[in-house]
CSV table of C-alpha atoms in Angstrom, one decimal:
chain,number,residue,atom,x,y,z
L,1,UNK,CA,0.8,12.3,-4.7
L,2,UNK,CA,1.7,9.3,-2.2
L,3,UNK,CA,-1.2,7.2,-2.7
L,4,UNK,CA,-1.4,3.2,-1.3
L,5,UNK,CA,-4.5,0.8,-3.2
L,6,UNK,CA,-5.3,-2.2,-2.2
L,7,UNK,CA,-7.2,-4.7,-4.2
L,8,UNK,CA,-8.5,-8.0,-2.3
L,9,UNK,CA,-10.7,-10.7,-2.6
L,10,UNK,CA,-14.1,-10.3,-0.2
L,11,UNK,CA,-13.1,-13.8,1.2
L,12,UNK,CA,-10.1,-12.1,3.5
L,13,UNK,CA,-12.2,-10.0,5.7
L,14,UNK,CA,-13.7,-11.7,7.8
L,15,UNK,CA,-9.9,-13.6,8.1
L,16,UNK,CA,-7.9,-9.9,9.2
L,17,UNK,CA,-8.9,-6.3,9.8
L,18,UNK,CA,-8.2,-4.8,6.7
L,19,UNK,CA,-8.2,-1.1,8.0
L,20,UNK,CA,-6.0,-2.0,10.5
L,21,UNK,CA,-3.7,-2.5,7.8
L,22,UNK,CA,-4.6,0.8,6.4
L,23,UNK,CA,-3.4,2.3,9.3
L,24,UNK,CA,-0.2,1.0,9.5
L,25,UNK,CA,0.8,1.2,5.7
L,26,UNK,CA,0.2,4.8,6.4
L,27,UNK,CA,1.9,5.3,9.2
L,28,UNK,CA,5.1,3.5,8.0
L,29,UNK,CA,4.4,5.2,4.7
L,30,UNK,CA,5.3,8.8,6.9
L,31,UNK,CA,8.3,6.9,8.4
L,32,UNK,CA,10.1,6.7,5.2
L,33,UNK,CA,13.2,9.2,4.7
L,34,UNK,CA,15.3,9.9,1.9
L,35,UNK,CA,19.1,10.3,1.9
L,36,UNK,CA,18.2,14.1,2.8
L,37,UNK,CA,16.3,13.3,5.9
L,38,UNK,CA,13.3,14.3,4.1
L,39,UNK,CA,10.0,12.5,4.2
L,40,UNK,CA,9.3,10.8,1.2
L,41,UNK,CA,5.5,10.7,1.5
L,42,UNK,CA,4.7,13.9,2.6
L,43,UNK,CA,1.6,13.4,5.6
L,44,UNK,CA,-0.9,15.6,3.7
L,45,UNK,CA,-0.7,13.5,0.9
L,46,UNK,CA,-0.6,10.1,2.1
L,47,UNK,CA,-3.5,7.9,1.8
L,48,UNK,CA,-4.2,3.9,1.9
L,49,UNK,CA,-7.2,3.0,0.2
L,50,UNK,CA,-8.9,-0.9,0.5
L,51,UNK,CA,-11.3,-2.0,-2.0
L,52,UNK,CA,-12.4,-5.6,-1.9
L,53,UNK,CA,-13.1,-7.0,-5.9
L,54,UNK,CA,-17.0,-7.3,-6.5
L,55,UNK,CA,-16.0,-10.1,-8.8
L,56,UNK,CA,-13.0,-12.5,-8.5
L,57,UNK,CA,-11.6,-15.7,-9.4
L,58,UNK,CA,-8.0,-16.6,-8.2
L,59,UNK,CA,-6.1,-20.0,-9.2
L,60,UNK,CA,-7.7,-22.9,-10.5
L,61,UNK,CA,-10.9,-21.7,-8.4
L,62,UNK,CA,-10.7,-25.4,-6.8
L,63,UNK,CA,-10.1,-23.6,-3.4
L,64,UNK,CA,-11.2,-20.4,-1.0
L,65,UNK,CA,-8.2,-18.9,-2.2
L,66,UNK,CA,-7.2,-15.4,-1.7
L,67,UNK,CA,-5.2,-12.7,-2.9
L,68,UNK,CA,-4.2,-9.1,-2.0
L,69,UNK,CA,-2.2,-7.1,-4.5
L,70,UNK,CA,-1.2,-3.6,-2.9
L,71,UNK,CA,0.1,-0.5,-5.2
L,72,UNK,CA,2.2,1.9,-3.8
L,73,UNK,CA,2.7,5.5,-6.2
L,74,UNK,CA,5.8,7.2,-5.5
L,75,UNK,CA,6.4,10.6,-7.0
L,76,UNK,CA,9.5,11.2,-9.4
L,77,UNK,CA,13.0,11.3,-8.1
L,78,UNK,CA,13.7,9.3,-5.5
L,79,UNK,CA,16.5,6.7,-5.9
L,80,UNK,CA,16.4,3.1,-6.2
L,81,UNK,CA,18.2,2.5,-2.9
L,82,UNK,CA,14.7,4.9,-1.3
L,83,UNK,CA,12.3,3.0,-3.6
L,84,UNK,CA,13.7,-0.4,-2.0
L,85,UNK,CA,13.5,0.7,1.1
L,86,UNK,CA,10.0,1.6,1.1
L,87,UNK,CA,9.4,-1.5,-0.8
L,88,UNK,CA,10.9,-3.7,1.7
L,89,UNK,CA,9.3,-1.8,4.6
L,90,UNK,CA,5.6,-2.1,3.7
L,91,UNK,CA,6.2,-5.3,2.4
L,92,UNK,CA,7.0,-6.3,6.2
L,93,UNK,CA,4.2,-4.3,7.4
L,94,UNK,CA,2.0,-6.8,5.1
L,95,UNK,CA,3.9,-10.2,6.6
L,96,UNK,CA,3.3,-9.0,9.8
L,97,UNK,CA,-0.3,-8.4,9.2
L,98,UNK,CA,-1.1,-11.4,7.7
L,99,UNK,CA,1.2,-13.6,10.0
L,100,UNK,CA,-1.4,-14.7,12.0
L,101,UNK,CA,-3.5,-16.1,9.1
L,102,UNK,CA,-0.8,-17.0,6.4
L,103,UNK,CA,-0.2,-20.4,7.2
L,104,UNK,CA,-3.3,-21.5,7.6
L,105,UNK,CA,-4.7,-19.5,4.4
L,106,UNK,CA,-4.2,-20.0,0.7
L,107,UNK,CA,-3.4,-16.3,0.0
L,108,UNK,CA,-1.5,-14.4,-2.8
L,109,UNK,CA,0.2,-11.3,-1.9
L,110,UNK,CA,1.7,-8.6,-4.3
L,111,UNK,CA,2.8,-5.0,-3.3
L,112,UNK,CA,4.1,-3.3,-6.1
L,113,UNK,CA,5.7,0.3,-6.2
L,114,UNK,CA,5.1,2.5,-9.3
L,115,UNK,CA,6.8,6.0,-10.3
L,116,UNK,CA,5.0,8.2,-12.3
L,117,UNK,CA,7.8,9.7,-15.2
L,118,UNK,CA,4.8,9.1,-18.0
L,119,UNK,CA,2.5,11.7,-16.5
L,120,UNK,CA,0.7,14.0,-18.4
L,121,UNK,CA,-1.8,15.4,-16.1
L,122,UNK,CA,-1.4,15.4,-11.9
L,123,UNK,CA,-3.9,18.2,-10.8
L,124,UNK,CA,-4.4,18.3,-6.8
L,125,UNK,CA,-7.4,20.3,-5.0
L,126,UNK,CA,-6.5,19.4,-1.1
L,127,UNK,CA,-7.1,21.3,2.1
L,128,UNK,CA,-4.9,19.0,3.8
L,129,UNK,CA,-1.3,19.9,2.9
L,130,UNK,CA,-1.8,23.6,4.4
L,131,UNK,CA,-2.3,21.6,7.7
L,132,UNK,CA,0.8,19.8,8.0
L,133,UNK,CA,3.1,22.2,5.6
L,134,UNK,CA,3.9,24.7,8.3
């Protein structure tokens, strides 16, 4: 169920490597433990996905101005102390990332974690958790 989107203007790609930052979501994304021990995005089901917005416009459009807004979905049950933790540890992942260009950039960043309590359908057809559930 662990799934990471990314939404960004077109403009920030040629400024950053935008899989690179795949990459590292997902592997701090496997990192993160609950009070357990137990990994809270389980590997077989972790993906970050990056798509840059065909269409855009950001502020006051006076500006190359650019935004990122990241989504993180987190499966029910983990507690608020677990959610802020991964919160605050992608969010770091994204400083980091975008350190190098951020002062010199007009960018936006959001990353946002939602639960899913309100489902009503959540079907999965994966050949991928066999690999890693052993």
């Amino acid at each position: 169920m662990p799934h990471c989107v990314i939404l960004y203007t077109p403009n920030v790609e040629p400024k950053t490597d935008m899989g690179a930052l795949c990459r590292r979501l997902a592997d701090t994304m496997l990192t993160v433990l609950d009070e357990q021990g137990r990994q809270v995005f389980p590997t077989g089901g972790t993906r970050v996905l990056a798509y840059p917005a065909a269409h855009y416009a950001v502020a006051d459009g006076k500006g190359d101005y650019a935004f990122v807004y990241i989504n993180v979905r987190m499966g029910t049950g983990r507690s608020q102390a677990v959610q802020k933790d991964a919160g605050d540890r992608l969010l770091q992942v994204v400083k980091d990332h975008f350190a190098p260009i951020f002062d010199r950039e007009r960018i936006g960043i959001t990353l946002q974690i939602d639960e899913s309590p309100g489902q009503v359908y959540d079907a999965k057809h994966s050949s991928l958790h066999p690999l890693f559930n052993k």
